[in-house]
Amino acid sequence: MNTVTVLFFATLRDKAGVSQTQLDLPAGADVAAFKLALFAKFPQLAAYAGAMLVAVNKEYAFDADPVPAGAELALFPPVSGGAGDWPTHFTITEAPLDLNAMLASITLPSTGAACFFSGMVRAVTVRGEAYQTEHLVYEAYVPMAEAKMHQVAEEIRTRWPQVEGIAIAQRIGTLLPGTPTVLIACTAGHRDSGVFEAARYGIDRLKEIVPIWKKEVGPNGEEWVEGEYVPTQTDKEA
């Protein structure tokens, strides 16, 4: 018998009613067998099977992948280090994000250009009809999020080899309107190095594969905002 630890995040944690549990699997079980055992224990989760992502030991896993003995499995909805000597920094924090410190951490003597993207909490959101947001609650599966941030940086360096420094920072916890929630920064020797495209790619990729979620809280209640992108085998780190 293989006893594994199961972690629940965002909507799936709310539906399961717990943040963590233990589950006994037969020896040699794969992810598909894990799901069957999971739905037997938490039948209310079966309705979310098509939108449920699974990570085994902090890497995306798929039905045919084996579940090692004593593994840690994480369940969540789709999510709403660097090569050589180039500086690469990742931060997941409840503290305010410091743009100046972030820039300083990836600036070299050869740096002549920097491109930043910062996401912020909106007070008014237009998704269908406009509605107010009192605050957002961000949470992350931190160990895996840090690993996938590293993957995003590696992908950037593969596509834009002239990029020098890369920094990715994400705030978690309760954040009020007007608060920066995420920062992506890339530096390079000059502006024609792909630094603009690299920063754009970084935020888009973060939204796809880094396990971070947000809950919108407003006058009419609260709701987890989930993405539509579902990772595939190609999204696993090489």
Coordinates of N, CA and C in Angstrom, one line a residue:
M1 N 0.8 -1.2 0.0 CA 0.0 0.0 0.0 C 0.9 1.3 0.0
N2 N 0.5 2.2 -0.8 CA 1.2 3.5 -0.9 C 0.4 4.6 -0.3
T3 N 0.9 5.2 0.8 CA 0.2 6.3 1.4 C 0.8 7.6 0.9
V4 N -0.1 8.4 0.3 CA 0.4 9.7 -0.2 C -0.3 10.9 0.5
T5 N 0.3 12.0 0.4 CA -0.2 13.3 1.0 C -0.9 14.0 -0.2
V6 N -2.1 14.5 0.1 CA -2.8 15.3 -1.0 C -3.1 16.7 -0.4
L7 N -2.7 17.7 -1.2 CA -2.9 19.1 -0.9 C -4.0 19.7 -1.8
F8 N -4.9 20.4 -1.3 CA -6.0 21.0 -2.1 C -5.8 22.6 -2.1
F9 N -6.0 23.2 -3.3 CA -5.9 24.6 -3.4 C -7.1 25.3 -4.0
A10 N -7.3 26.5 -3.7 CA -8.4 27.4 -4.3 C -9.7 26.7 -4.3
T11 N -10.4 26.6 -5.4 CA -11.8 26.1 -5.5 C -11.9 24.6 -5.0
L12 N -10.9 23.8 -5.3 CA -10.9 22.4 -4.9 C -10.8 22.3 -3.4
R13 N -10.0 23.2 -2.8 CA -10.0 23.1 -1.3 C -11.3 23.4 -0.7
D14 N -12.0 24.5 -1.3 CA -13.3 24.8 -0.8 C -14.3 23.6 -0.9
K15 N -14.2 23.0 -2.1 CA -15.2 21.9 -2.3 C -14.8 20.6 -1.5
A16 N -13.6 20.4 -1.3 CA -13.2 19.2 -0.4 C -13.5 19.5 1.0
G17 N -13.4 20.7 1.4 CA -13.6 21.0 2.8 C -12.4 20.9 3.7
V18 N -11.3 20.5 3.1 CA -10.0 20.4 3.8 C -8.9 20.9 3.0
S19 N -7.8 21.2 3.6 CA -6.6 21.7 2.8 C -5.6 20.6 2.5
Q20 N -5.7 19.5 3.3 CA -4.8 18.4 3.2 C -5.4 17.1 3.7
T21 N -5.0 16.0 3.1 CA -5.4 14.7 3.6 C -4.4 13.6 3.2
Q22 N -4.6 12.4 3.7 CA -3.8 11.3 3.4 C -4.7 10.3 2.6
L23 N -4.1 9.6 1.6 CA -4.8 8.7 0.8 C -4.0 7.5 0.5
D24 N -4.6 6.3 0.7 CA -3.9 5.0 0.4 C -4.2 4.6 -1.0
L25 N -3.1 4.3 -1.7 CA -3.2 3.8 -3.1 C -2.5 2.4 -3.2
P26 N -3.0 1.6 -4.1 CA -2.3 0.4 -4.4 C -0.9 0.6 -4.9
A27 N 0.0 -0.3 -4.6 CA 1.4 -0.2 -5.1 C 1.3 -0.2 -6.6
G28 N 2.2 0.7 -7.2 CA 2.2 0.8 -8.7 C 1.1 1.7 -9.3
A29 N 0.4 2.4 -8.4 CA -0.7 3.2 -9.0 C -0.2 4.4 -9.8
D30 N -1.0 4.7 -10.8 CA -0.7 5.9 -11.6 C -1.7 7.0 -11.2
V31 N -1.6 8.2 -11.9 CA -2.4 9.3 -11.6 C -3.9 9.0 -11.8
A32 N -4.2 8.2 -12.8 CA -5.6 7.9 -13.1 C -6.1 7.1 -11.9
A33 N -5.4 6.1 -11.4 CA -5.8 5.4 -10.2 C -5.9 6.3 -9.0
F34 N -5.0 7.2 -8.9 CA -5.2 8.2 -7.8 C -6.5 8.9 -7.8
K35 N -6.9 9.4 -9.0 CA -8.1 10.1 -9.2 C -9.3 9.3 -8.8
L36 N -9.3 8.0 -9.1 CA -10.4 7.1 -8.7 C -10.5 7.0 -7.2
A37 N -9.4 6.9 -6.6 CA -9.4 6.8 -5.1 C -9.8 8.1 -4.5
L38 N -9.4 9.2 -5.1 CA -9.7 10.5 -4.6 C -11.2 10.7 -4.7
F39 N -11.8 10.4 -5.8 CA -13.3 10.6 -6.0 C -14.1 9.7 -5.1
A40 N -13.5 8.6 -4.8 CA -14.2 7.7 -3.8 C -14.3 8.3 -2.5
K41 N -13.2 9.0 -2.1 CA -13.2 9.7 -0.8 C -13.9 11.0 -0.8
F42 N -13.8 11.7 -1.9 CA -14.4 13.1 -2.1 C -15.3 13.1 -3.3
P43 N -16.4 12.4 -3.3 CA -17.3 12.3 -4.5 C -17.7 13.7 -5.1
Q44 N -17.7 14.7 -4.2 CA -18.1 16.0 -4.7 C -17.1 16.6 -5.7
L45 N -15.9 16.1 -5.7 CA -14.8 16.6 -6.6 C -14.9 16.0 -8.0
A46 N -15.7 14.9 -8.2 CA -15.7 14.2 -9.5 C -16.2 15.2 -10.6
A47 N -17.1 16.1 -10.2 CA -17.7 17.1 -11.2 C -16.6 18.0 -11.7
Y48 N -15.4 18.1 -11.0 CA -14.4 19.0 -11.4 C -13.2 18.3 -12.1
A49 N -13.4 17.0 -12.4 CA -12.3 16.2 -13.0 C -11.8 16.8 -14.3
G50 N -12.6 17.4 -15.1 CA -12.1 17.9 -16.4 C -11.3 19.2 -16.2
A51 N -11.4 19.9 -15.1 CA -10.7 21.1 -14.9 C -9.7 21.0 -13.7
M52 N -9.4 19.8 -13.3 CA -8.5 19.6 -12.2 C -7.1 19.3 -12.7
L53 N -6.1 20.1 -12.2 CA -4.7 19.8 -12.5 C -4.1 19.1 -11.3
V54 N -3.2 18.2 -11.6 CA -2.5 17.4 -10.6 C -1.0 17.6 -10.7
A55 N -0.3 17.8 -9.6 CA 1.1 17.9 -9.5 C 1.6 16.8 -8.6
V56 N 2.6 16.0 -9.0 CA 3.2 15.0 -8.2 C 4.6 15.5 -7.8
N57 N 4.9 15.6 -6.5 CA 6.2 16.1 -6.1 C 6.6 17.4 -6.8
K58 N 5.7 18.3 -6.9 CA 5.9 19.6 -7.4 C 6.2 19.7 -8.9
E59 N 5.6 18.8 -9.7 CA 5.7 18.8 -11.1 C 4.4 18.3 -11.7
Y60 N 3.9 19.0 -12.8 CA 2.6 18.6 -13.4 C 2.7 17.1 -13.7
A61 N 1.6 16.5 -13.5 CA 1.5 15.0 -13.8 C 0.2 14.7 -14.5
F62 N 0.2 13.6 -15.3 CA -0.9 13.2 -16.1 C -1.3 11.8 -15.9
D63 N -2.4 11.4 -16.4 CA -3.0 10.1 -16.0 C -2.1 8.9 -16.0
A64 N -1.2 8.8 -17.0 CA -0.4 7.7 -17.1 C 0.9 7.7 -16.3
D65 N 1.1 8.9 -15.6 CA 2.3 9.0 -14.8 C 2.2 8.2 -13.5
P66 N 3.3 7.6 -13.1 CA 3.3 6.8 -11.9 C 3.2 7.8 -10.6
V67 N 2.7 7.3 -9.5 CA 2.7 8.0 -8.3 C 3.7 7.3 -7.4
P68 N 4.9 7.9 -7.1 CA 5.9 7.3 -6.3 C 5.4 7.1 -4.8
A69 N 6.0 6.2 -4.2 CA 5.7 5.9 -2.8 C 5.9 7.1 -1.9
G70 N 4.9 7.4 -1.1 CA 5.0 8.6 -0.2 C 5.0 9.9 -0.9
A71 N 4.5 10.0 -2.1 CA 4.5 11.2 -2.8 C 3.6 12.3 -2.2
E72 N 3.9 13.6 -2.6 CA 3.0 14.7 -2.3 C 2.3 15.1 -3.6
L73 N 1.0 15.0 -3.6 CA 0.2 15.4 -4.7 C -0.6 16.7 -4.4
A74 N -0.6 17.6 -5.4 CA -1.3 18.8 -5.2 C -2.4 18.9 -6.3
L75 N -3.6 19.3 -5.9 CA -4.8 19.5 -6.8 C -5.2 20.9 -6.8
F76 N -5.3 21.5 -8.0 CA -5.7 22.8 -8.2 C -6.4 23.1 -9.5
P77 N -7.1 24.2 -9.7 CA -7.7 24.5 -11.0 C -6.6 25.1 -11.9
P78 N -6.9 25.4 -13.2 CA -6.0 26.0 -14.0 C -5.6 27.4 -13.5
V79 N -4.4 27.8 -13.6 CA -3.9 29.0 -13.0 C -4.0 30.1 -14.0
S80 N -5.3 30.8 -12.8 CA -5.5 32.2 -13.1 C -4.1 32.7 -12.8
G81 N 15.7 30.2 -11.2 CA 17.2 30.4 -11.5 C 17.5 30.6 -12.9
G82 N 18.6 31.1 -13.4 CA 18.9 31.3 -14.7 C 20.1 30.6 -15.2
A83 N 20.3 30.7 -16.5 CA 21.5 30.1 -17.1 C 22.8 31.0 -16.9
G84 N 23.9 30.3 -16.8 CA 25.1 31.1 -16.8 C 25.2 31.9 -15.5
D85 N 25.9 33.1 -15.7 CA 26.1 34.0 -14.6 C 25.0 35.2 -14.6
W86 N 24.0 35.1 -15.4 CA 23.0 36.2 -15.4 C 22.2 36.1 -14.1
P87 N 21.9 37.3 -13.5 CA 21.1 37.3 -12.3 C 19.6 36.9 -12.6
T88 N 19.1 36.1 -11.7 CA 17.7 35.6 -11.8 C 17.2 35.5 -10.4
H89 N 16.0 36.2 -10.2 CA 15.5 36.3 -8.8 C 14.0 36.0 -8.9
F90 N 13.5 35.2 -7.9 CA 12.1 34.9 -7.8 C 11.6 35.2 -6.3
T91 N 10.5 35.8 -6.2 CA 10.0 36.1 -4.9 C 8.5 35.8 -4.8
I92 N 8.0 35.1 -3.8 CA 6.6 35.0 -3.4 C 6.5 35.4 -2.0
T93 N 5.8 36.5 -1.8 CA 5.9 37.2 -0.5 C 4.5 37.8 -0.1
E94 N 4.3 38.1 1.2 CA 3.2 38.9 1.6 C 3.6 40.3 1.8
A95 N 4.9 40.6 1.7 CA 5.4 42.0 1.8 C 5.1 42.8 0.6
P96 N 5.1 44.1 0.7 CA 4.9 45.0 -0.5 C 6.1 44.7 -1.5
L97 N 5.8 44.8 -2.8 CA 6.8 44.6 -3.8 C 7.6 45.9 -4.0
D98 N 8.9 45.8 -4.1 CA 9.8 47.0 -4.2 C 10.4 47.0 -5.6
L99 N 9.9 47.8 -6.5 CA 10.3 47.9 -7.8 C 11.8 48.2 -7.9
N100 N 12.2 49.2 -7.1 CA 13.6 49.7 -7.2 C 14.6 48.6 -6.8
A101 N 14.2 47.9 -5.7 CA 15.1 46.8 -5.3 C 15.1 45.6 -6.3
M102 N 14.0 45.4 -6.9 CA 13.9 44.4 -7.9 C 14.8 44.7 -9.1
L103 N 14.8 46.0 -9.6 CA 15.6 46.4 -10.7 C 17.1 46.3 -10.3
A104 N 17.4 46.7 -9.1 CA 18.8 46.7 -8.7 C 19.4 45.3 -8.7
S105 N 18.5 44.3 -8.4 CA 19.0 42.9 -8.3 C 19.3 42.3 -9.6
I106 N 18.9 42.9 -10.7 CA 19.1 42.3 -12.0 C 19.8 43.3 -12.9
T107 N 20.4 44.4 -12.4 CA 21.2 45.4 -13.2 C 22.7 45.0 -13.1
L108 N 23.3 45.0 -14.3 CA 24.7 44.7 -14.4 C 25.4 45.9 -15.0
P109 N 26.7 46.0 -15.0 CA 27.4 47.1 -15.7 C 27.1 47.2 -17.1
S110 N 26.7 46.1 -17.8 CA 26.4 46.1 -19.2 C 24.9 46.4 -19.5
T111 N 24.1 46.6 -18.4 CA 22.7 46.8 -18.6 C 22.4 48.2 -19.1
G112 N 21.6 48.3 -20.2 CA 21.2 49.6 -20.8 C 19.7 49.7 -21.0
A113 N 19.0 48.6 -20.7 CA 17.5 48.7 -20.9 C 16.9 47.7 -19.8
A114 N 15.7 48.2 -19.4 CA 14.9 47.3 -18.5 C 13.5 47.5 -18.9
C115 N 12.8 46.4 -18.8 CA 11.3 46.4 -19.1 C 10.6 45.7 -18.0
F116 N 9.6 46.4 -17.4 CA 8.8 45.9 -16.3 C 7.3 45.7 -16.7
F117 N 6.7 44.7 -16.2 CA 5.3 44.6 -16.2 C 4.8 44.5 -14.7
S118 N 3.8 45.3 -14.3 CA 3.2 45.2 -13.0 C 1.7 45.0 -13.1
G119 N 1.2 44.0 -12.5 CA -0.2 43.8 -12.4 C -0.7 44.4 -11.1
M120 N -1.9 45.0 -11.1 CA -2.5 45.6 -9.9 C -3.9 45.2 -9.6
V121 N -4.3 45.4 -8.4 CA -5.7 45.1 -8.0 C -6.6 46.2 -8.6
R122 N -7.6 45.8 -9.3 CA -8.6 46.7 -9.8 C -9.7 47.0 -8.8
A123 N -10.2 48.2 -8.7 CA -11.3 48.5 -7.9 C -12.6 48.1 -8.6
V124 N -12.6 48.3 -9.9 CA -13.7 48.0 -10.8 C -13.3 47.0 -11.9
T125 N -14.0 45.9 -12.0 CA -13.7 44.9 -13.0 C -14.8 44.8 -14.0
V126 N -14.5 44.7 -15.3 CA -15.5 44.5 -16.3 C -15.3 43.1 -16.9
R127 N -16.2 42.2 -16.4 CA -16.2 40.9 -16.9 C -17.7 40.6 -17.1
G128 N -18.2 40.8 -18.3 CA -19.6 40.9 -18.5 C -20.0 42.3 -18.0
E129 N -20.8 42.4 -16.9 CA -21.2 43.7 -16.4 C -20.1 44.2 -15.4
A130 N -19.9 45.5 -15.3 CA -18.9 46.0 -14.4 C -19.3 45.7 -12.9
Y131 N -18.3 45.4 -12.1 CA -18.6 45.2 -10.7 C -17.4 45.6 -9.8
Q132 N -17.7 45.9 -8.6 CA -16.7 46.4 -7.7 C -15.9 45.3 -7.0
T133 N -14.7 45.5 -6.7 CA -13.9 44.6 -5.9 C -13.3 45.3 -4.7
E134 N -13.6 44.7 -3.5 CA -13.2 45.3 -2.2 C -11.7 44.9 -2.0
H135 N -11.4 43.7 -2.3 CA -10.0 43.2 -2.2 C -9.9 41.9 -2.9
L136 N -8.6 41.5 -3.1 CA -8.3 40.1 -3.7 C -7.6 39.3 -2.6
V137 N -7.7 38.0 -2.7 CA -6.9 37.1 -1.8 C -6.2 36.2 -2.8
Y138 N -4.8 36.3 -2.7 CA -4.0 35.5 -3.5 C -3.4 34.4 -2.7
E139 N -3.3 33.2 -3.3 CA -2.6 32.1 -2.6 C -1.8 31.4 -3.7
A140 N -0.7 30.7 -3.2 CA 0.2 29.9 -4.1 C 0.6 28.6 -3.5
Y141 N 0.8 27.7 -4.3 CA 1.5 26.4 -3.9 C 3.0 26.7 -4.1
V142 N 3.5 27.3 -3.0 CA 4.8 28.0 -3.1 C 6.0 27.2 -3.6
P143 N 6.2 26.0 -3.1 CA 7.4 25.2 -3.6 C 7.3 25.0 -5.1
M144 N 6.1 24.6 -5.6 CA 6.0 24.4 -7.1 C 6.0 25.7 -7.8
A145 N 5.4 26.7 -7.2 CA 5.4 28.0 -7.9 C 6.8 28.5 -8.2
E146 N 7.6 28.4 -7.2 CA 9.0 28.8 -7.3 C 9.7 28.0 -8.4
A147 N 9.5 26.7 -8.5 CA 10.1 25.9 -9.5 C 9.6 26.3 -10.9
K148 N 8.3 26.6 -11.0 CA 7.8 26.9 -12.3 C 8.2 28.3 -12.7
M149 N 8.4 29.2 -11.8 CA 9.0 30.5 -12.1 C 10.4 30.4 -12.7
H150 N 11.2 29.4 -12.1 CA 12.5 29.1 -12.7 C 12.3 28.6 -14.1
Q151 N 11.3 27.8 -14.4 CA 11.1 27.3 -15.7 C 10.8 28.4 -16.7
V152 N 9.9 29.4 -16.2 CA 9.6 30.5 -17.1 C 10.8 31.3 -17.5
A153 N 11.7 31.5 -16.5 CA 13.0 32.2 -16.8 C 13.8 31.5 -17.8
E154 N 13.9 30.2 -17.6 CA 14.7 29.4 -18.6 C 14.1 29.5 -20.0
E155 N 12.8 29.5 -20.1 CA 12.1 29.6 -21.4 C 12.4 31.0 -22.0
I156 N 12.4 32.0 -21.2 CA 12.7 33.3 -21.7 C 14.2 33.4 -22.2
R157 N 15.1 32.8 -21.5 CA 16.5 32.8 -21.9 C 16.7 32.0 -23.2
T158 N 15.9 31.0 -23.4 CA 16.0 30.2 -24.6 C 15.5 31.0 -25.8
R159 N 14.5 31.8 -25.6 CA 13.9 32.5 -26.8 C 14.6 33.9 -27.0
W160 N 15.1 34.5 -25.9 CA 15.7 35.8 -26.1 C 17.1 35.7 -25.4
P161 N 18.1 35.2 -26.0 CA 19.4 35.0 -25.3 C 20.1 36.3 -25.0
Q162 N 19.7 37.4 -25.5 CA 20.3 38.7 -25.1 C 19.8 39.2 -23.8
V163 N 18.7 38.7 -23.3 CA 18.2 39.1 -22.0 C 19.2 38.8 -20.9
E164 N 19.5 39.7 -20.1 CA 20.5 39.5 -19.0 C 19.9 39.1 -17.7
G165 N 19.2 40.0 -17.0 CA 18.6 39.7 -15.8 C 17.1 39.5 -15.9
I166 N 16.6 38.6 -15.0 CA 15.1 38.3 -15.0 C 14.7 38.3 -13.5
A167 N 13.7 39.0 -13.2 CA 13.1 38.9 -11.8 C 11.6 38.7 -11.9
I168 N 11.1 37.9 -11.1 CA 9.6 37.6 -11.0 C 9.2 37.6 -9.6
A169 N 8.2 38.5 -9.3 CA 7.8 38.6 -7.9 C 6.3 38.5 -7.8
Q170 N 5.7 37.8 -6.9 CA 4.3 37.7 -6.7 C 3.9 37.9 -5.3
R171 N 2.9 38.8 -5.0 CA 2.4 38.9 -3.7 C 1.3 38.0 -3.4
I172 N 1.2 37.5 -2.2 CA 0.1 36.6 -1.8 C -0.6 37.3 -0.6
G173 N -1.7 36.8 -0.2 CA -2.4 37.3 0.9 C -3.5 38.2 0.5
T174 N -4.0 39.1 1.4 CA -5.1 40.0 1.1 C -4.6 41.3 0.6
L175 N -5.0 41.7 -0.6 CA -4.5 42.9 -1.3 C -5.6 43.8 -1.7
L176 N -5.5 45.1 -1.4 CA -6.5 46.1 -1.7 C -6.3 46.7 -3.1
P177 N -7.4 47.4 -3.6 CA -7.3 48.0 -4.9 C -6.1 49.0 -5.0
G178 N -5.5 49.0 -6.1 CA -4.3 49.9 -6.3 C -3.0 49.3 -5.9
T179 N -3.0 48.0 -5.3 CA -1.8 47.4 -4.9 C -1.2 46.6 -6.0
P180 N 0.1 46.7 -6.2 CA 0.8 45.8 -7.2 C 0.7 44.4 -6.7
T181 N 0.4 43.5 -7.6 CA 0.3 42.0 -7.2 C 1.4 41.2 -7.8
V182 N 1.9 41.6 -8.9 CA 3.0 40.8 -9.6 C 3.9 41.8 -10.3
L183 N 5.2 41.4 -10.4 CA 6.1 42.2 -11.1 C 7.0 41.2 -12.0
I184 N 7.1 41.5 -13.2 CA 8.0 40.8 -14.1 C 9.0 41.8 -14.7
A185 N 10.3 41.6 -14.5 CA 11.3 42.5 -15.0 C 12.4 41.8 -15.8
C186 N 12.8 42.3 -16.9 CA 13.9 41.8 -17.7 C 14.8 42.9 -18.1
T187 N 16.1 42.7 -18.0 CA 17.1 43.7 -18.4 C 18.0 43.1 -19.5
A188 N 18.6 44.0 -20.2 CA 19.5 43.7 -21.4 C 20.4 44.8 -21.7
G189 N 21.3 44.6 -22.6 CA 22.2 45.7 -23.0 C 21.5 46.9 -23.7
H190 N 20.4 46.6 -24.5 CA 19.7 47.6 -25.2 C 18.3 47.2 -25.5
R191 N 17.5 48.2 -25.9 CA 16.1 47.9 -26.1 C 15.7 47.0 -27.2
D192 N 16.6 46.8 -28.2 CA 16.3 46.0 -29.3 C 16.8 44.5 -29.1
S193 N 16.8 44.1 -27.9 CA 17.3 42.8 -27.5 C 16.2 41.7 -27.3
G194 N 14.9 42.2 -27.5 CA 13.8 41.3 -27.2 C 13.3 41.5 -25.7
V195 N 13.8 42.5 -25.0 CA 13.5 42.7 -23.6 C 12.0 43.0 -23.4
F196 N 11.4 43.7 -24.4 CA 9.9 44.0 -24.3 C 9.1 42.7 -24.4
E197 N 9.5 41.9 -25.4 CA 8.7 40.7 -25.7 C 9.0 39.7 -24.6
A198 N 10.2 39.7 -24.0 CA 10.5 38.7 -22.9 C 9.6 39.0 -21.7
A199 N 9.5 40.3 -21.3 CA 8.6 40.6 -20.2 C 7.2 40.2 -20.4
R200 N 6.7 40.5 -21.6 CA 5.3 40.1 -22.0 C 5.1 38.6 -21.9
Y201 N 6.1 37.9 -22.5 CA 6.0 36.4 -22.4 C 6.0 35.9 -21.0
G202 N 6.9 36.6 -20.1 CA 7.0 36.1 -18.7 C 5.6 36.2 -18.0
I203 N 4.9 37.3 -18.2 CA 3.6 37.4 -17.4 C 2.6 36.5 -18.0
D204 N 2.6 36.3 -19.4 CA 1.6 35.4 -20.0 C 1.9 34.0 -19.5
R205 N 3.2 33.6 -19.5 CA 3.5 32.2 -19.1 C 3.2 32.0 -17.6
L206 N 3.5 33.0 -16.8 CA 3.2 32.9 -15.4 C 1.7 32.5 -15.2
K207 N 0.9 33.2 -15.9 CA -0.6 33.0 -15.8 C -1.0 31.6 -16.3
E208 N -0.1 30.9 -17.1 CA -0.5 29.6 -17.6 C 0.0 28.5 -16.6
I209 N 1.2 28.5 -16.1 CA 1.8 27.3 -15.5 C 2.2 27.5 -14.0
V210 N 2.2 28.7 -13.5 CA 2.7 28.9 -12.1 C 1.4 28.9 -11.2
P211 N 1.4 27.9 -10.3 CA 0.2 27.7 -9.5 C -0.1 28.8 -8.4
I212 N -0.7 29.8 -8.9 CA -1.1 31.0 -8.1 C -2.6 31.3 -8.5
W213 N -3.4 31.6 -7.4 CA -4.8 31.8 -7.7 C -5.2 33.1 -6.9
K214 N -6.4 33.6 -7.4 CA -6.9 34.8 -6.7 C -8.4 34.6 -6.4
K215 N -8.8 35.1 -5.3 CA -10.3 35.2 -5.0 C -10.7 36.7 -5.0
E216 N -11.7 37.0 -5.7 CA -12.3 38.3 -5.7 C -13.3 38.5 -4.6
V217 N -13.2 39.5 -3.8 CA -14.2 39.7 -2.8 C -14.8 41.1 -3.0
G218 N -16.1 41.2 -3.0 CA -16.8 42.4 -3.3 C -18.1 42.5 -2.6
P219 N -18.9 43.5 -2.8 CA -20.2 43.7 -2.1 C -21.2 42.6 -2.4
N220 N -21.0 41.9 -3.5 CA -22.0 40.8 -3.8 C -21.4 39.4 -3.5
G221 N -20.3 39.3 -2.7 CA -19.8 38.0 -2.3 C -18.4 37.8 -2.8
E222 N -18.0 36.6 -2.9 CA -16.6 36.3 -3.2 C -16.6 35.1 -4.2
E223 N -15.5 35.1 -5.0 CA -15.4 34.0 -6.1 C -14.0 33.8 -6.5
W224 N -13.5 32.6 -6.6 CA -12.2 32.2 -7.1 C -12.2 32.5 -8.6
V225 N -11.2 33.2 -9.1 CA -11.1 33.5 -10.5 C -10.1 32.4 -11.1
E226 N -10.6 31.6 -12.0 CA -9.8 30.5 -12.5 C -9.5 30.7 -14.0
G227 N -8.3 30.2 -14.4 CA -7.9 30.4 -15.8 C -8.5 29.3 -16.6
E228 N -8.3 29.4 -17.9 CA -8.8 28.4 -18.9 C -7.7 27.5 -19.5
Y229 N -6.4 27.9 -19.3 CA -5.3 27.2 -19.9 C -5.1 25.9 -19.1
V230 N -5.0 24.8 -19.7 CA -4.7 23.5 -19.1 C -3.4 23.0 -19.5
P231 N -2.4 22.9 -18.6 CA -1.0 22.4 -19.0 C -1.1 21.0 -19.7
T232 N -0.1 20.8 -20.5 CA 0.1 19.5 -21.2 C 1.5 19.0 -20.9
Q233 N 1.8 17.9 -21.5 CA 3.1 17.3 -21.3 C 4.2 18.2 -21.7
T234 N 4.0 19.1 -22.7 CA 5.0 20.0 -23.1 C 5.3 21.1 -22.1
D235 N 4.5 21.3 -21.1 CA 4.7 22.3 -20.1 C 5.5 21.8 -18.9
K236 N 5.9 20.5 -18.9 CA 6.8 20.0 -17.9 C 8.2 20.5 -18.2
E237 N 8.9 20.8 -17.1 CA 10.3 21.3 -17.2 C 11.2 20.2 -17.7
A238 N 12.0 20.6 -18.7 CA 12.9 19.6 -19.3 C 14.0 19.1 -18.4

